[in-house]
XYZ file of C-alpha atoms in Angstrom:
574
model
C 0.000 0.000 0.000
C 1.802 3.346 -0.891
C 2.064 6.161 1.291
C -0.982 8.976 2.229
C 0.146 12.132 0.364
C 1.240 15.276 1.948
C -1.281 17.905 2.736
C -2.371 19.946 -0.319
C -0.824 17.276 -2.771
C -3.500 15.482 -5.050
C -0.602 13.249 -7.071
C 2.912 12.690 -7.570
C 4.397 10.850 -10.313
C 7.470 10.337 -12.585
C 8.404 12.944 -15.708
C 8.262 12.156 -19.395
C 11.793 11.561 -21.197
C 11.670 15.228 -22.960
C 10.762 16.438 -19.541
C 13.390 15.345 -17.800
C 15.770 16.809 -20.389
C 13.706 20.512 -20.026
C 14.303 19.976 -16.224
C 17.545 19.581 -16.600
C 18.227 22.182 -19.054
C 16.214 24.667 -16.816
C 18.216 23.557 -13.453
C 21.825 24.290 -14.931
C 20.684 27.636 -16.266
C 18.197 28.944 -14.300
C 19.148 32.754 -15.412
C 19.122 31.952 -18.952
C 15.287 32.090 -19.863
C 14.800 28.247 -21.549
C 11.892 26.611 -21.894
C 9.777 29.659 -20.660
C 7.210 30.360 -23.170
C 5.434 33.809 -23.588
C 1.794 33.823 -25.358
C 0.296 37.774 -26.133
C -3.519 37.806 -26.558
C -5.297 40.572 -28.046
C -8.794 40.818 -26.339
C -11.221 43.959 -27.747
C -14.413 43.937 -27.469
C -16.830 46.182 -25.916
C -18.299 45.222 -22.061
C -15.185 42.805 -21.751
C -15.851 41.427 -18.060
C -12.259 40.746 -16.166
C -13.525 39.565 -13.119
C -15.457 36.967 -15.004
C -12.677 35.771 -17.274
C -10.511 35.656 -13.637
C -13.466 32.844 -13.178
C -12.661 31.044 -15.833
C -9.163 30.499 -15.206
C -10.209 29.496 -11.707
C -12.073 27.226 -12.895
C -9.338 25.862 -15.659
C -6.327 25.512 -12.985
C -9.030 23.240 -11.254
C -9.797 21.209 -14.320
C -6.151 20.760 -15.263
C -3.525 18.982 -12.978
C -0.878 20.777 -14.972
C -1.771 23.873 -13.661
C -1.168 23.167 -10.832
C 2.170 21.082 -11.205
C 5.441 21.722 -10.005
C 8.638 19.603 -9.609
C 10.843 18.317 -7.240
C 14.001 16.523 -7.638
C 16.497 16.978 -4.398
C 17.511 14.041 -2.226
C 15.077 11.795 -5.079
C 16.707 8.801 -7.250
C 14.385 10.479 -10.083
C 12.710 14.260 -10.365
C 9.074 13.998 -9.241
C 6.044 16.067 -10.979
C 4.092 16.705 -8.062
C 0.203 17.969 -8.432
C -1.169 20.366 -5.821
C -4.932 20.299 -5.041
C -5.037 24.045 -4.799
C -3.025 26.856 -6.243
C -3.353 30.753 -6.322
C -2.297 32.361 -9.649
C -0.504 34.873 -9.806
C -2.720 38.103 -11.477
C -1.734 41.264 -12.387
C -3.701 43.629 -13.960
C -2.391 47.121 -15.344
C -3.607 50.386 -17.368
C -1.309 51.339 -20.034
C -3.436 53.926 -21.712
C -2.143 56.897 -20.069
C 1.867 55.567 -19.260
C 4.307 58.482 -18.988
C 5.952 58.974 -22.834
C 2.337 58.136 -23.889
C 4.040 55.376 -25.621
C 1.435 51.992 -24.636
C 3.281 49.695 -26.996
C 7.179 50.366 -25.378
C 5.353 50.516 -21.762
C 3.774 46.850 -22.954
C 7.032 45.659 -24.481
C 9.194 46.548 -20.927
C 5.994 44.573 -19.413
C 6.530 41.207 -20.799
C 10.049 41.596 -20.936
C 10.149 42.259 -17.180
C 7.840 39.271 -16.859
C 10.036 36.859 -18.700
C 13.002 38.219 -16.797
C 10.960 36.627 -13.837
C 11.595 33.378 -14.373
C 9.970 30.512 -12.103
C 10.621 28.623 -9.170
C 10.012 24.938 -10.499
C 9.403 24.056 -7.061
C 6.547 26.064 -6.842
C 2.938 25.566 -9.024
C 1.590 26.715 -10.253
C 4.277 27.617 -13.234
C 2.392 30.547 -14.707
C 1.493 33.676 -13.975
C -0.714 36.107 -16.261
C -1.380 39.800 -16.874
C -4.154 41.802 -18.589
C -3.048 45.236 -19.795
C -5.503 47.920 -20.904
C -4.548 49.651 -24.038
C -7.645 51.158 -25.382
C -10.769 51.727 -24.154
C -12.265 48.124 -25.251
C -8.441 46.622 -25.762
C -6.834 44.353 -23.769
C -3.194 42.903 -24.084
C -3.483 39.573 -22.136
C 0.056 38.057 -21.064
C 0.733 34.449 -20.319
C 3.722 33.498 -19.411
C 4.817 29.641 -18.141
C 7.067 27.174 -18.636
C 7.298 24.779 -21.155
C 7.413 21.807 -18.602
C 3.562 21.998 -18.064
C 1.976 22.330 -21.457
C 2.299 22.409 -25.110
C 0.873 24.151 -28.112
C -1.754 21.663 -28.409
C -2.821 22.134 -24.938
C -3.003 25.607 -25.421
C -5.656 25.608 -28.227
C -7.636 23.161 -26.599
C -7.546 25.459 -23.096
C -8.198 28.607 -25.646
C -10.961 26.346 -26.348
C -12.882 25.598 -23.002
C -11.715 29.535 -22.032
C -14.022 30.687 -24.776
C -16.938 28.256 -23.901
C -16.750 29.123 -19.928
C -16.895 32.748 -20.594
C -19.691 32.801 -22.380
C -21.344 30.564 -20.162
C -20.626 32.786 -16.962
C -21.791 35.936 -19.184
C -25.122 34.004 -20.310
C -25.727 32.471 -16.986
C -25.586 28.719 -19.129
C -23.091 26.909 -17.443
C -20.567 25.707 -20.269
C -21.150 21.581 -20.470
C -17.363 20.445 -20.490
C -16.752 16.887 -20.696
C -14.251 15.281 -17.372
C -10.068 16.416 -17.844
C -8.274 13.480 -18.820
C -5.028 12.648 -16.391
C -1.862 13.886 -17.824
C -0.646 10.988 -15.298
C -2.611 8.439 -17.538
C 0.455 9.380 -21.059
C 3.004 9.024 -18.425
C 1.938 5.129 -17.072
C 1.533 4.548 -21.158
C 4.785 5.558 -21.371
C 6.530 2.748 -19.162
C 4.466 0.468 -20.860
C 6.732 1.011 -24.596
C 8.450 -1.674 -25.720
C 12.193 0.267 -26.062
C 14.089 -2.698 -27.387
C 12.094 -2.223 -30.714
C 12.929 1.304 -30.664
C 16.242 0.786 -30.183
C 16.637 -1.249 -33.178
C 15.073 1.368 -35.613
C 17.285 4.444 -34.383
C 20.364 2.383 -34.913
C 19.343 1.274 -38.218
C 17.880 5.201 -39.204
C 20.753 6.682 -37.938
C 23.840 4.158 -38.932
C 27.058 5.745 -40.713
C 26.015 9.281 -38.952
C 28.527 9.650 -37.394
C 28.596 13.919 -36.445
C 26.111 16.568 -36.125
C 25.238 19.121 -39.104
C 26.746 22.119 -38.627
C 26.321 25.349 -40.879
C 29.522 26.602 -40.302
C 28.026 30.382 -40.256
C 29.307 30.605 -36.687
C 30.844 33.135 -35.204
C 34.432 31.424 -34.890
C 34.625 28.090 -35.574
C 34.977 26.961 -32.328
C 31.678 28.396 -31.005
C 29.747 25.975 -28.830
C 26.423 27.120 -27.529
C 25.723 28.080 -23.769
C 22.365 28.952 -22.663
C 22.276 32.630 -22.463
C 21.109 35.091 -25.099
C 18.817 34.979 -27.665
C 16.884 36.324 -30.564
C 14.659 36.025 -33.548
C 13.880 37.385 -36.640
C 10.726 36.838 -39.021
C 9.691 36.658 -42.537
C 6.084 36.110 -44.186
C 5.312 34.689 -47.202
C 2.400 36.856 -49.189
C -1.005 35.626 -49.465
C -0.564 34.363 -53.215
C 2.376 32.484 -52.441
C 0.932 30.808 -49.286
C -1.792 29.771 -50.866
C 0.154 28.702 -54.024
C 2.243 26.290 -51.500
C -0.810 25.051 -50.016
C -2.279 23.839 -53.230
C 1.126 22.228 -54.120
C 1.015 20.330 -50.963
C -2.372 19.350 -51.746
C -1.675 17.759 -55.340
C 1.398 16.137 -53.971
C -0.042 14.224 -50.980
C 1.722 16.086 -48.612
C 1.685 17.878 -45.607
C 2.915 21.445 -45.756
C 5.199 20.375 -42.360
C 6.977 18.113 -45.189
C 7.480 21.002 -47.386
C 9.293 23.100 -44.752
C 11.203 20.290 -43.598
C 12.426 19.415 -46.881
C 13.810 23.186 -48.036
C 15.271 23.270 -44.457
C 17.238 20.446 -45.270
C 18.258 21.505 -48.447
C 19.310 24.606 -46.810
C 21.412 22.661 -44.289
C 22.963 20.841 -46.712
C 24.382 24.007 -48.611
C 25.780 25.678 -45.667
C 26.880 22.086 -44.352
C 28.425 21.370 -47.550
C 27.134 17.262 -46.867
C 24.530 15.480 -48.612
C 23.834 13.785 -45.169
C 22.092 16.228 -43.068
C 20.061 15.605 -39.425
C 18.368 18.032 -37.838
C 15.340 17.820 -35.112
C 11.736 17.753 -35.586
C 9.399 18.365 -32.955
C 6.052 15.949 -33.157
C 3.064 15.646 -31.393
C 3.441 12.527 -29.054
C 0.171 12.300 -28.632
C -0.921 8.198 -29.474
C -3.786 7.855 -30.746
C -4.451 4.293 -28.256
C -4.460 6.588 -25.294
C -8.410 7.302 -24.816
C -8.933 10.974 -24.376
C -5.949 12.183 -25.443
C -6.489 14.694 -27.703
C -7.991 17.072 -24.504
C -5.427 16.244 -21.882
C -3.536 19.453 -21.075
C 0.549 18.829 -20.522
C 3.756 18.185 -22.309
C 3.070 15.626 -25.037
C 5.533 16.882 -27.701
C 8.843 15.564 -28.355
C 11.961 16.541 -30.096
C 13.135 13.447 -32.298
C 16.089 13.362 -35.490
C 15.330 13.866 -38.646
C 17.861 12.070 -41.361
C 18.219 13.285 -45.155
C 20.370 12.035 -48.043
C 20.168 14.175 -50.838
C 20.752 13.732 -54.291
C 20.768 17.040 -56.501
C 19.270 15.164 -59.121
C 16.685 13.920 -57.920
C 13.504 15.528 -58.958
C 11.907 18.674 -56.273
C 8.463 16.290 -56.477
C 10.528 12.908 -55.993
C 12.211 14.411 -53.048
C 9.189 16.151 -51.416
C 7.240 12.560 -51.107
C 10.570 10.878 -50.295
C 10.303 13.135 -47.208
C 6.577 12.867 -46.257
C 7.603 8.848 -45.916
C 10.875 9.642 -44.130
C 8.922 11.756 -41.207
C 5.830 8.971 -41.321
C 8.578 6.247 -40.836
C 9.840 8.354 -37.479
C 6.737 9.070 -36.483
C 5.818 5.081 -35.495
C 8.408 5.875 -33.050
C 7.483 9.116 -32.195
C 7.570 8.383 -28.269
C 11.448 7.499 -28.042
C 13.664 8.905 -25.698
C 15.918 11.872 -27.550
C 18.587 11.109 -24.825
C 18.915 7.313 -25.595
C 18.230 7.692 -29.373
C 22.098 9.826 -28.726
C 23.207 7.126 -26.736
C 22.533 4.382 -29.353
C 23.699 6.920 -31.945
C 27.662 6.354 -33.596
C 27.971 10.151 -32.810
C 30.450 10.498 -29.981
C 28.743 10.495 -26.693
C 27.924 14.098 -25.049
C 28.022 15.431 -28.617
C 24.191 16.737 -29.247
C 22.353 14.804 -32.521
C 21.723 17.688 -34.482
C 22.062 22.092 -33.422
C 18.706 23.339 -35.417
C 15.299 21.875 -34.843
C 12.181 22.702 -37.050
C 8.715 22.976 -35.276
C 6.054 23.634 -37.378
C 2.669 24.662 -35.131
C -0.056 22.116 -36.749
C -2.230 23.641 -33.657
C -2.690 27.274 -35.171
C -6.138 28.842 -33.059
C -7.923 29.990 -35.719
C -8.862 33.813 -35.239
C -12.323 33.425 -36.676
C -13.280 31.271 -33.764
C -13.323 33.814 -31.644
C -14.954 36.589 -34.003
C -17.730 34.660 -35.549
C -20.067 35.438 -33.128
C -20.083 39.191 -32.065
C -21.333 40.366 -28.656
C -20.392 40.713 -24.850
C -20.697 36.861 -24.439
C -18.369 35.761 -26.877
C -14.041 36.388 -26.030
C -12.556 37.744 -28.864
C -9.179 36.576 -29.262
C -7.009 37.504 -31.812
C -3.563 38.570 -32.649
C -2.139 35.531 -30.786
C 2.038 35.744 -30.439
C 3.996 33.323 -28.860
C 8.026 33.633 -28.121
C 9.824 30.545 -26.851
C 13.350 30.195 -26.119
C 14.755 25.739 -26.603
C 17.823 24.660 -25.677
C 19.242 24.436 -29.003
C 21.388 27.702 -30.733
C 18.706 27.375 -33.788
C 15.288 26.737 -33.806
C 12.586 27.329 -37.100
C 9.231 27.488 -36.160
C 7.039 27.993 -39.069
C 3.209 29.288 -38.447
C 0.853 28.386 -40.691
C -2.177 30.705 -41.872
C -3.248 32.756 -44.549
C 0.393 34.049 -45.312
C 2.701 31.877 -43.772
C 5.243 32.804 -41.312
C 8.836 31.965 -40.222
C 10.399 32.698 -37.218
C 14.036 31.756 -36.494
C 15.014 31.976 -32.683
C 18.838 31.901 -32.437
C 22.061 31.799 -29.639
C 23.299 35.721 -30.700
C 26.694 34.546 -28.943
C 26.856 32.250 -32.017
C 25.262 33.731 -35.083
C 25.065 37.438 -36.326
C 22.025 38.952 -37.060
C 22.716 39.226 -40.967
C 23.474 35.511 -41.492
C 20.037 34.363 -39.980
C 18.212 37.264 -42.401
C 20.162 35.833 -44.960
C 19.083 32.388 -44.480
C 15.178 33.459 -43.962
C 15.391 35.154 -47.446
C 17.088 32.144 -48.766
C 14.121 29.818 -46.900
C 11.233 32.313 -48.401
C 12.903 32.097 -52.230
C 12.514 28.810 -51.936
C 9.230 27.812 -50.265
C 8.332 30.805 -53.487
C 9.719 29.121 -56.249
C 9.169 25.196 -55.649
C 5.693 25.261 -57.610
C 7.742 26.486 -60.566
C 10.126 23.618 -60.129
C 8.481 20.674 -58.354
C 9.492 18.770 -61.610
C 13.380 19.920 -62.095
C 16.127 18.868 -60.063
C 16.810 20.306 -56.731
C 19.869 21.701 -57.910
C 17.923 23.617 -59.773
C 15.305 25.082 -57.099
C 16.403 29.107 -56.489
C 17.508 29.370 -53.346
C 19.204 33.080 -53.011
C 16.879 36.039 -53.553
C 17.278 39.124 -56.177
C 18.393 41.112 -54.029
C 20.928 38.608 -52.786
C 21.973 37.807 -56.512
C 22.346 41.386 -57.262
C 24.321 42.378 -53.846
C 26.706 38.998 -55.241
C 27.200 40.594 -58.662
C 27.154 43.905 -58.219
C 28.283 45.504 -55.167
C 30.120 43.029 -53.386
C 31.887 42.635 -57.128
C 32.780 46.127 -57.554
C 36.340 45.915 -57.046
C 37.403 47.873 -60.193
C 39.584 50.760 -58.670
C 43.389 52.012 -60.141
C 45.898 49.512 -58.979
C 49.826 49.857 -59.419
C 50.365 45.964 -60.682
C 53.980 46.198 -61.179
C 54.508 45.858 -56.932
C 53.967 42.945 -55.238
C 51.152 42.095 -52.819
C 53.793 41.811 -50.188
C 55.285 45.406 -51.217
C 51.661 46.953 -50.869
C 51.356 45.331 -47.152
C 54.515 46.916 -46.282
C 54.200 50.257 -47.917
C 50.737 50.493 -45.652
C 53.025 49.504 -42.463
C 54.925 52.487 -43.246
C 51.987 55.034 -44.422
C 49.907 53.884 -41.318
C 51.860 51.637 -38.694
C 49.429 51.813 -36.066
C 46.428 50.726 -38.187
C 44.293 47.387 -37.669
C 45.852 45.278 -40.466
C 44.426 41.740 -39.013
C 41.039 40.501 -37.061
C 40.471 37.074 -36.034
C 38.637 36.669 -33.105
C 39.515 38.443 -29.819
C 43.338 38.590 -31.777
C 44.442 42.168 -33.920
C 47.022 42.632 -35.536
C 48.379 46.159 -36.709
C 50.202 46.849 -40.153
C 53.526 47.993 -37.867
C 52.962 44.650 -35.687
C 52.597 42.587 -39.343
C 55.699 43.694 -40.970
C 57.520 43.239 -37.416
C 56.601 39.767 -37.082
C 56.589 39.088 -40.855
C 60.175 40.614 -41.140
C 61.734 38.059 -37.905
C 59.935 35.024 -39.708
C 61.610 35.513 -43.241
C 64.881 36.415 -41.277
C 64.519 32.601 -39.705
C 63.815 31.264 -43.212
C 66.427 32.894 -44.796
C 68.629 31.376 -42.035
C 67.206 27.642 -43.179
C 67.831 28.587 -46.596
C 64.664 28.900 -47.766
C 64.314 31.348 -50.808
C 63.023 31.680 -54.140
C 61.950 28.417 -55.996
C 61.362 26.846 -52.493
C 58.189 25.924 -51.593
C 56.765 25.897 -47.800
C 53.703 24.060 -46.365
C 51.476 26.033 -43.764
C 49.769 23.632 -41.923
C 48.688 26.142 -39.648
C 44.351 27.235 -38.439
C 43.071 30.036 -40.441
C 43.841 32.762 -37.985
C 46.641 35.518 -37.325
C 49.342 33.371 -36.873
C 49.459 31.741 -40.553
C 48.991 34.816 -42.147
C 51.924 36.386 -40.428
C 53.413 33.100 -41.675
C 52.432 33.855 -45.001
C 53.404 37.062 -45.693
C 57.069 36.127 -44.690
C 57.425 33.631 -47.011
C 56.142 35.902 -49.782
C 58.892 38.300 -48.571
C 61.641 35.587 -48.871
C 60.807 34.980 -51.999
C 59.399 31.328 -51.827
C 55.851 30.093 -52.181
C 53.404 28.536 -50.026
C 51.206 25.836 -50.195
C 48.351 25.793 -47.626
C 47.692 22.687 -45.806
C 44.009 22.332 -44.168
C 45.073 20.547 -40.736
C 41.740 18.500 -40.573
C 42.697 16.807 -43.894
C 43.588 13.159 -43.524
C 47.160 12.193 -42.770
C 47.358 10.783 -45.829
C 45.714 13.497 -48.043
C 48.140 15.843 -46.344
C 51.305 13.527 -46.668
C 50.233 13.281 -50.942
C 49.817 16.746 -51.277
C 53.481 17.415 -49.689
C 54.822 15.094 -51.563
C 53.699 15.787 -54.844
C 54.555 19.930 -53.987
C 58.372 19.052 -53.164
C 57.710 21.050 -50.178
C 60.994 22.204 -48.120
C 59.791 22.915 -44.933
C 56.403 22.790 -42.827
C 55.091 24.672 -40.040
């Protein structure tokens, strides 16, 4: 017989696998913002009735255990999810119509910043809070804020759902007639119930031969490594005409337009990668269809699971597309599995993360008309629905469908500038634009860089035509800026400068040392050196002493690098 419960504790049970890793995530950066999720309501209407949609949520938070869910994990062999029977939510409610600067959109910006700065206690349920701002006379901005570990996007239209229906029943005195809450505790005993040996088996067959994780090599250095910290997004739209252009593609084609954006992501990785094996992640449902009443249980059901492409450049854009819808389907039969022991079963080496980006793509959208179709004080109008999210990974593309679709790209600023993830939006909306006109070339073919791209390529980054005295070497030209301007940045690599004086300096004692080995003209020198300040001092002296250099990439093979000296007669390597 187990235990009676503490006082004011309804249930305790174990975490899912993608909870666990949240937890943990949240717990060794508790400062950093992850996993706490940020949803903006716009609520106007006229005689909107606070008090009465206060009600509602009472009523909600009583419905749903994962309202009122926190978690505990100290002195346990396992973190706990532990269900109170009653919780007070925190309410704030605020009138921005009149702020000093009359400025209602900053003043409502600093809001839900401050908010998110609050973090949560995950100790402590519930984990939410909410505030309703008054920016017009019949506007509200509603704020709800929470973390990730109690609910999902599905959850939230459902809840957006029974919100609607309870308000109008408290404003119509018709009590709203909502079916009994399924137990989020119900997916969690399904859970220990999966048969992981069979799992196991199809990870290590999807994933064999990968063997490291797709980077885009867009990073800031190249030895960037993420850290929780951070982070920001950017945004593009596609118009009307060409969402609905993609849509009916999608529909002649079988496919789901989830497929679509997965495939031109992966394209796109592969590009930047340079490999025609590219994983990223894919966030799913998790909801199984077995598990009676799932569909209105409130919690965290998603999970984060690889997704594998090998692409051929001649294959055909249709071939591919439907290629992919049965790649995701084929994951999807396993769309339960543990992310951490899918890694551990992995060839990658073990603490290196499967993949850095993940694509989400919101299959839950809450449909605006909903909430407008019937005017009058009874019926919430909702609209205008924003959500910002912060995962654990330094790139995340979550697309929104509707009638123009959206992309958002949330991103570690420690490791990417601000231009490169524009740059690779643009790139994404050319060619989620132009894959109607190409679904039957190859995907070499598919545009992927904009006009304006094309033209900034050609044109002004190509403008180099300027008066040029070609009878001095480039070496001369180096030194006669040393001696115009000495104290000049010559060199930037990193945190390292370099000025011209400090070049020709170091330059000058490295071709005195070669000199001294007798190397000279008609000699040739390897540089096996990283590209940074060092093997450009490196090669400038040799240019100086007359010789020539061949560069030698220090991640090539042994071999590839022992041919390669052997074929240049090299004299000497550094």
């Amino acid at each position: 017989m187990s235990a009676p419960l503490p006082e004011n504790i309804e249930d305790a049970y174990p975490l899912s696998p993608l909870q666990g890793g949240m937890l943990f995530h949240s717990v060794s950066s508790p400062d950093s913002g992850v996993y706490v999720e940020q949803i903006t309501l716009t609520i106007e209407q006229p005689d909107f009735a606070p008090d009465v949609f206060m009600k509602c949520w009472e009523i909600l938070i009583d419905r749903h255990a994962a309202f009122r869910t926190a978690f505990v994990w100290k002195d346990l062999d396992a973190p706990l999810q532990v269900v109170r029977k009653k919780v007070t939510l925190p309410w704030q409610e605020v009138d921005l119509r009149h702020v000093d600067g009359g400025d209602p959109v900053a003043a409502l910006a600093r809001l839900k910043q401050q908010d998110r700065d609050s973090g949560f206690s995950l100790n402590k349920a519930p984990l939410m809070r909410m505030i309703l701002a008054r920016t017009g006379d019949q506007k509200y901005s509603w704020i709800w804020t929470r973390h990730h570990l109690i609910a999902d996007g599905w959850s939230t239209n459902h809840v957006l759902r029974e919100l609607r229906q309870l308000y109008r029943g408290e404003m119509t005195g018709e009590p709203a007639a909502l079916h009994e809450a399924p137990k989020y505790r119900n997916y969690i005993a399904w859970l220990k119930q999966r048969d992981e040996q069979r799992d196991r088996e199809f990870w290590q067959h999807y994933l064999a031969g990968f063997r490291h994780q797709t980077v885009l090599g867009i990073e800031k250095s190249r030895t960037a490594t993420h850290r929780l910290g951070r982070f920001d997004e950017s945004s593009t739209r596609l118009s009307f005409e060409e969402t609905g252009a993609l849509e009916s593609l999608c529909k002649s084609l079988r496919i789901t337009p989830s497929v679509m954006v997965q495939a031109v992501w992966s394209m796109l990785l592969s590009r930047y990668s340079g490999s025609n094996d590219v994983v990223w992640g894919t966030t799913v449902s998790g909801r199984p269809a077995s598990l009676v009443g799932v569909q209105a249980s409130v919690g965290l059901f998603i999970n984060t699971l690889p997704l594998r492409s090998r692409i051929d450049w001649d294959q055909q854009v249709s071939g591919f597309l439907q290629d992919m819808q049965n790649n995701q389907l084929s994951v999807l039969e396993f769309e339960n599995s543990d992310l951490t022991r899918i890694a551990h079963w992995s060839e990658c080496p073990a603490g290196e993360p499967l993949f850095q980006s993940v694509v989400v793509f919101e299959n839950y959208p809450v449909d605006p008309a909903e909430s407008t179709s019937s005017q009058g004080p009874a019926n919430l109008a909702i609209a205008d629905i924003e959500y910002k999210e912060q995962s654990d990974l330094p790139l995340a593309l979550i697309a929104l469908p509707g009638h123009q679709l959206k992309l958002i790209l949330i991103y570690d600023a420690s490791m990417f500038e601000r231009g490169q993830i524009d740059r690779i939006l643009a790139q994404l909306k050319c060619m989620l634009s132009n894959v109607q006109a190409h679904v039957e070339s190859p995907l070499r073919e598919l545009p992927f860089l904009p006009p304006e791209e094309i033209s900034t390529l050609f044109n002004r980054l190509n403008d180099t035509d300027r008066p040029i005295d070609v009878s001095r070497h480039v070496d001369e030209l180096i030194l006669q800026q040393a001696k115009d301007r000495p104290g000049d940045t010559a060199l930037v690599c990193g945190d390292n400068r370099l000025t011209y004086g400090e070049l020709a300096y170091r330059s000058r004692m490295l071709a005195i040392y070669l000199a001294s080995n007798r190397i000279g003209r008609g000699d040739i020198l390897g540089i096996g050196l990283p590209r940074d300040v060092d093997a450009l001092v490196w090669l400038l002296a040799v240019l100086r002493s007359g010789a020539a250099y061949l560069m030698l990439d220090p991640e090539y093979p042994a071999s590839r690098l022992g041919e390669m000296v052997s074929q240049a007669g090299a004299s000497l390597i550094v």
